[in-house]
Every structure is written in C-alpha cells, then in structure tokens.
Amino acid sequence: MPPTNEQFTQAANHWDLETLYIDLASTKGKRLTPVEKLHLRGLLSGYSPAEIADKLHKSVKGVESEMCTTLYPHIKSLVGKSNEKVENWRNITEWLEEAGYKTQLLAESQ
C-alpha cells in the first residue's frame, strides 16, 4: 500500500489543501494526523467513507467512526456549522467549498 501522503492526491488539483490543513490544525489545536489528512483527501476527491475504506482495505464502520469523531467536528467548527448535523458526507465538501477552500482550475480562470 502506498504511503498515506501519496493516496487521493487528486484532491490537490481542486482544493487548497495546505491552507485547509493549517486552518483545521488551528481549529483542532494541533496538526491533523496523516490518517486524518488521508481521509479528508478521500472525501475531497469525491469518495464516500465506504469507498475510502474499500480503497484503503479498512473496515467501513471504522473509517466512518474515525471521520465522525475526528474530522467532522473540526470541519463543522471551522466553517461555522457546529450545530448542524452531517446528514451526508457530501455536506462536508459542500461546506468547505462554500468556505472558499475549493480552487478554480487554471483553464477555468483564463
């Protein structure tokens, strides 16, 4: 299996990952773990938690549980949605896009 920083790298093509990592670290009070970054990149690449688990050969329940207890609360806090319920994993990408973390492709901005 490739190292965690080499998986779901396509997220970097559409998202400002470095700024997002820094802002989430500020919200969390410490840096994201490599696994948290990996799961976040998976979501931002358009994969559901179940698909991420499958690609990583992990338990679906385990990945979903990790995201619900680690990533989701920090993202909700970051985007000012602390009182909102995550109805669907797509809420996370929608909220981050609304918050300005999605980048425009160079071809689109010309």
JSON list of C-alpha atoms in Angstrom, two decimals:
[
{"chain": "A", "resi": 1, "resn": "MET", "atom": "CA", "xyz": [0.00, 0.00, 0.00]},
{"chain": "A", "resi": 2, "resn": "PRO", "atom": "CA", "xyz": [1.38, 3.46, -0.89]},
{"chain": "A", "resi": 3, "resn": "PRO", "atom": "CA", "xyz": [2.31, 5.84, 1.94]},
{"chain": "A", "resi": 4, "resn": "THR", "atom": "CA", "xyz": [-0.64, 7.88, 3.22]},
{"chain": "A", "resi": 5, "resn": "ASN", "atom": "CA", "xyz": [0.62, 11.10, 1.62]},
{"chain": "A", "resi": 6, "resn": "GLU", "atom": "CA", "xyz": [0.52, 9.50, -1.86]},
{"chain": "A", "resi": 7, "resn": "GLN", "atom": "CA", "xyz": [-3.13, 8.46, -1.83]},
{"chain": "A", "resi": 8, "resn": "PHE", "atom": "CA", "xyz": [-6.05, 10.57, -3.05]},
{"chain": "A", "resi": 9, "resn": "THR", "atom": "CA", "xyz": [-3.59, 13.15, -4.38]},
{"chain": "A", "resi": 10, "resn": "GLN", "atom": "CA", "xyz": [-6.13, 14.33, -6.98]},
{"chain": "A", "resi": 11, "resn": "ALA", "atom": "CA", "xyz": [-7.74, 16.39, -4.19]},
{"chain": "A", "resi": 12, "resn": "ALA", "atom": "CA", "xyz": [-4.83, 18.84, -4.51]},
{"chain": "A", "resi": 13, "resn": "ASN", "atom": "CA", "xyz": [-5.97, 19.63, -8.07]},
{"chain": "A", "resi": 14, "resn": "HIS", "atom": "CA", "xyz": [-9.23, 21.15, -6.83]},
{"chain": "A", "resi": 15, "resn": "TRP", "atom": "CA", "xyz": [-8.70, 22.12, -3.20]},
{"chain": "A", "resi": 16, "resn": "ASP", "atom": "CA", "xyz": [-6.30, 24.39, -1.30]},
{"chain": "A", "resi": 17, "resn": "LEU", "atom": "CA", "xyz": [-5.12, 21.56, 0.93]},
{"chain": "A", "resi": 18, "resn": "GLU", "atom": "CA", "xyz": [-2.28, 23.38, 2.66]},
{"chain": "A", "resi": 19, "resn": "THR", "atom": "CA", "xyz": [-4.50, 26.25, 3.81]},
{"chain": "A", "resi": 20, "resn": "LEU", "atom": "CA", "xyz": [-7.20, 23.79, 4.82]},
{"chain": "A", "resi": 21, "resn": "TYR", "atom": "CA", "xyz": [-4.70, 21.71, 6.83]},
{"chain": "A", "resi": 22, "resn": "ILE", "atom": "CA", "xyz": [-3.41, 24.84, 8.58]},
{"chain": "A", "resi": 23, "resn": "ASP", "atom": "CA", "xyz": [-6.90, 26.15, 9.36]},
{"chain": "A", "resi": 24, "resn": "LEU", "atom": "CA", "xyz": [-8.08, 22.76, 10.63]},
{"chain": "A", "resi": 25, "resn": "ALA", "atom": "CA", "xyz": [-4.97, 22.46, 12.79]},
{"chain": "A", "resi": 26, "resn": "SER", "atom": "CA", "xyz": [-5.80, 25.85, 14.30]},
{"chain": "A", "resi": 27, "resn": "THR", "atom": "CA", "xyz": [-9.38, 24.74, 14.98]},
{"chain": "A", "resi": 28, "resn": "LYS", "atom": "CA", "xyz": [-8.26, 21.37, 16.35]},
{"chain": "A", "resi": 29, "resn": "GLY", "atom": "CA", "xyz": [-5.44, 22.78, 18.45]},
{"chain": "A", "resi": 30, "resn": "LYS", "atom": "CA", "xyz": [-2.85, 20.53, 16.82]},
{"chain": "A", "resi": 31, "resn": "ARG", "atom": "CA", "xyz": [-1.90, 19.27, 13.38]},
{"chain": "A", "resi": 32, "resn": "LEU", "atom": "CA", "xyz": [-4.03, 16.75, 11.57]},
{"chain": "A", "resi": 33, "resn": "THR", "atom": "CA", "xyz": [-2.66, 13.23, 11.68]},
{"chain": "A", "resi": 34, "resn": "PRO", "atom": "CA", "xyz": [-1.56, 11.58, 8.42]},
{"chain": "A", "resi": 35, "resn": "VAL", "atom": "CA", "xyz": [-4.70, 9.39, 8.59]},
{"chain": "A", "resi": 36, "resn": "GLU", "atom": "CA", "xyz": [-6.98, 12.41, 9.08]},
{"chain": "A", "resi": 37, "resn": "LYS", "atom": "CA", "xyz": [-5.36, 14.10, 6.07]},
{"chain": "A", "resi": 38, "resn": "LEU", "atom": "CA", "xyz": [-5.77, 10.90, 4.06]},
{"chain": "A", "resi": 39, "resn": "HIS", "atom": "CA", "xyz": [-9.47, 10.59, 4.90]},
{"chain": "A", "resi": 40, "resn": "LEU", "atom": "CA", "xyz": [-10.02, 14.28, 4.18]},
{"chain": "A", "resi": 41, "resn": "ARG", "atom": "CA", "xyz": [-8.33, 13.98, 0.78]},
{"chain": "A", "resi": 42, "resn": "GLY", "atom": "CA", "xyz": [-10.52, 10.96, 0.05]},
{"chain": "A", "resi": 43, "resn": "LEU", "atom": "CA", "xyz": [-13.67, 12.97, 0.78]},
{"chain": "A", "resi": 44, "resn": "LEU", "atom": "CA", "xyz": [-12.41, 15.92, -1.26]},
{"chain": "A", "resi": 45, "resn": "SER", "atom": "CA", "xyz": [-11.68, 13.54, -4.15]},
{"chain": "A", "resi": 46, "resn": "GLY", "atom": "CA", "xyz": [-15.36, 12.63, -4.20]},
{"chain": "A", "resi": 47, "resn": "TYR", "atom": "CA", "xyz": [-15.21, 9.29, -2.43]},
{"chain": "A", "resi": 48, "resn": "SER", "atom": "CA", "xyz": [-17.70, 8.26, 0.23]},
{"chain": "A", "resi": 49, "resn": "PRO", "atom": "CA", "xyz": [-16.39, 6.93, 3.55]},
{"chain": "A", "resi": 50, "resn": "ALA", "atom": "CA", "xyz": [-17.31, 3.41, 2.37]},
{"chain": "A", "resi": 51, "resn": "GLU", "atom": "CA", "xyz": [-15.32, 3.87, -0.86]},
{"chain": "A", "resi": 52, "resn": "ILE", "atom": "CA", "xyz": [-12.38, 5.29, 1.09]},
{"chain": "A", "resi": 53, "resn": "ALA", "atom": "CA", "xyz": [-12.46, 2.26, 3.41]},
{"chain": "A", "resi": 54, "resn": "ASP", "atom": "CA", "xyz": [-12.56, -0.08, 0.41]},
{"chain": "A", "resi": 55, "resn": "LYS", "atom": "CA", "xyz": [-9.60, 1.62, -1.30]},
{"chain": "A", "resi": 56, "resn": "LEU", "atom": "CA", "xyz": [-7.60, 1.56, 1.94]},
{"chain": "A", "resi": 57, "resn": "HIS", "atom": "CA", "xyz": [-8.61, -2.03, 2.78]},
{"chain": "A", "resi": 58, "resn": "LYS", "atom": "CA", "xyz": [-10.10, -0.87, 6.08]},
{"chain": "A", "resi": 59, "resn": "SER", "atom": "CA", "xyz": [-13.38, -1.50, 7.86]},
{"chain": "A", "resi": 60, "resn": "VAL", "atom": "CA", "xyz": [-16.20, 0.74, 6.64]},
{"chain": "A", "resi": 61, "resn": "LYS", "atom": "CA", "xyz": [-17.50, 1.20, 10.19]},
{"chain": "A", "resi": 62, "resn": "GLY", "atom": "CA", "xyz": [-14.00, 2.06, 11.40]},
{"chain": "A", "resi": 63, "resn": "VAL", "atom": "CA", "xyz": [-13.45, 4.76, 8.77]},
{"chain": "A", "resi": 64, "resn": "GLU", "atom": "CA", "xyz": [-16.94, 6.20, 9.31]},
{"chain": "A", "resi": 65, "resn": "SER", "atom": "CA", "xyz": [-16.39, 6.25, 13.08]},
{"chain": "A", "resi": 66, "resn": "GLU", "atom": "CA", "xyz": [-12.97, 7.92, 12.74]},
{"chain": "A", "resi": 67, "resn": "MET", "atom": "CA", "xyz": [-14.41, 10.61, 10.47]},
{"chain": "A", "resi": 68, "resn": "CYS", "atom": "CA", "xyz": [-17.37, 11.28, 12.77]},
{"chain": "A", "resi": 69, "resn": "THR", "atom": "CA", "xyz": [-15.18, 11.64, 15.85]},
{"chain": "A", "resi": 70, "resn": "THR", "atom": "CA", "xyz": [-12.13, 13.37, 14.38]},
{"chain": "A", "resi": 71, "resn": "LEU", "atom": "CA", "xyz": [-12.65, 15.15, 11.07]},
{"chain": "A", "resi": 72, "resn": "TYR", "atom": "CA", "xyz": [-16.30, 16.15, 11.03]},
{"chain": "A", "resi": 73, "resn": "PRO", "atom": "CA", "xyz": [-16.37, 18.09, 14.34]},
{"chain": "A", "resi": 74, "resn": "HIS", "atom": "CA", "xyz": [-13.30, 20.15, 13.38]},
{"chain": "A", "resi": 75, "resn": "ILE", "atom": "CA", "xyz": [-14.61, 20.88, 9.89]},
{"chain": "A", "resi": 76, "resn": "LYS", "atom": "CA", "xyz": [-18.01, 21.88, 11.29]},
{"chain": "A", "resi": 77, "resn": "SER", "atom": "CA", "xyz": [-16.30, 24.23, 13.74]},
{"chain": "A", "resi": 78, "resn": "LEU", "atom": "CA", "xyz": [-14.06, 25.68, 11.02]},
{"chain": "A", "resi": 79, "resn": "VAL", "atom": "CA", "xyz": [-16.97, 26.53, 8.70]},
{"chain": "A", "resi": 80, "resn": "GLY", "atom": "CA", "xyz": [-19.29, 27.77, 11.46]},
{"chain": "A", "resi": 81, "resn": "LYS", "atom": "CA", "xyz": [-21.67, 24.81, 11.30]},
{"chain": "A", "resi": 82, "resn": "SER", "atom": "CA", "xyz": [-21.05, 23.41, 14.79]},
{"chain": "A", "resi": 83, "resn": "ASN", "atom": "CA", "xyz": [-24.77, 23.00, 15.45]},
{"chain": "A", "resi": 84, "resn": "GLU", "atom": "CA", "xyz": [-25.50, 21.39, 12.07]},
{"chain": "A", "resi": 85, "resn": "LYS", "atom": "CA", "xyz": [-25.91, 17.65, 11.64]},
{"chain": "A", "resi": 86, "resn": "VAL", "atom": "CA", "xyz": [-23.84, 15.94, 8.96]},
{"chain": "A", "resi": 87, "resn": "GLU", "atom": "CA", "xyz": [-26.71, 14.32, 7.05]},
{"chain": "A", "resi": 88, "resn": "ASN", "atom": "CA", "xyz": [-24.42, 13.05, 4.32]},
{"chain": "A", "resi": 89, "resn": "TRP", "atom": "CA", "xyz": [-20.66, 13.02, 3.77]},
{"chain": "A", "resi": 90, "resn": "ARG", "atom": "CA", "xyz": [-21.22, 15.38, 0.82]},
{"chain": "A", "resi": 91, "resn": "ASN", "atom": "CA", "xyz": [-22.19, 18.09, 3.35]},
{"chain": "A", "resi": 92, "resn": "ILE", "atom": "CA", "xyz": [-18.51, 18.30, 4.27]},
{"chain": "A", "resi": 93, "resn": "THR", "atom": "CA", "xyz": [-17.32, 19.05, 0.73]},
{"chain": "A", "resi": 94, "resn": "GLU", "atom": "CA", "xyz": [-20.21, 21.47, 0.16]},
{"chain": "A", "resi": 95, "resn": "TRP", "atom": "CA", "xyz": [-19.42, 23.40, 3.35]},
{"chain": "A", "resi": 96, "resn": "LEU", "atom": "CA", "xyz": [-15.70, 23.55, 2.54]},
{"chain": "A", "resi": 97, "resn": "GLU", "atom": "CA", "xyz": [-16.47, 24.76, -0.98]},
{"chain": "A", "resi": 98, "resn": "GLU", "atom": "CA", "xyz": [-18.79, 27.46, 0.42]},
{"chain": "A", "resi": 99, "resn": "ALA", "atom": "CA", "xyz": [-15.98, 28.48, 2.79]},
{"chain": "A", "resi": 100, "resn": "GLY", "atom": "CA", "xyz": [-13.66, 29.08, -0.18]},
{"chain": "A", "resi": 101, "resn": "TYR", "atom": "CA", "xyz": [-11.30, 26.11, 0.05]},
{"chain": "A", "resi": 102, "resn": "LYS", "atom": "CA", "xyz": [-12.09, 24.84, -3.44]},
{"chain": "A", "resi": 103, "resn": "THR", "atom": "CA", "xyz": [-9.73, 26.24, -6.06]},
{"chain": "A", "resi": 104, "resn": "GLN", "atom": "CA", "xyz": [-10.54, 27.14, -9.63]},
{"chain": "A", "resi": 105, "resn": "LEU", "atom": "CA", "xyz": [-8.71, 25.22, -12.30]},
{"chain": "A", "resi": 106, "resn": "LEU", "atom": "CA", "xyz": [-6.33, 27.39, -14.32]},
{"chain": "A", "resi": 107, "resn": "ALA", "atom": "CA", "xyz": [-8.21, 26.59, -17.53]},
{"chain": "A", "resi": 108, "resn": "GLU", "atom": "CA", "xyz": [-11.46, 27.84, -15.97]},
{"chain": "A", "resi": 109, "resn": "SER", "atom": "CA", "xyz": [-9.97, 31.10, -14.74]},
{"chain": "A", "resi": 110, "resn": "GLN", "atom": "CA", "xyz": [-8.48, 32.15, -18.08]}
]
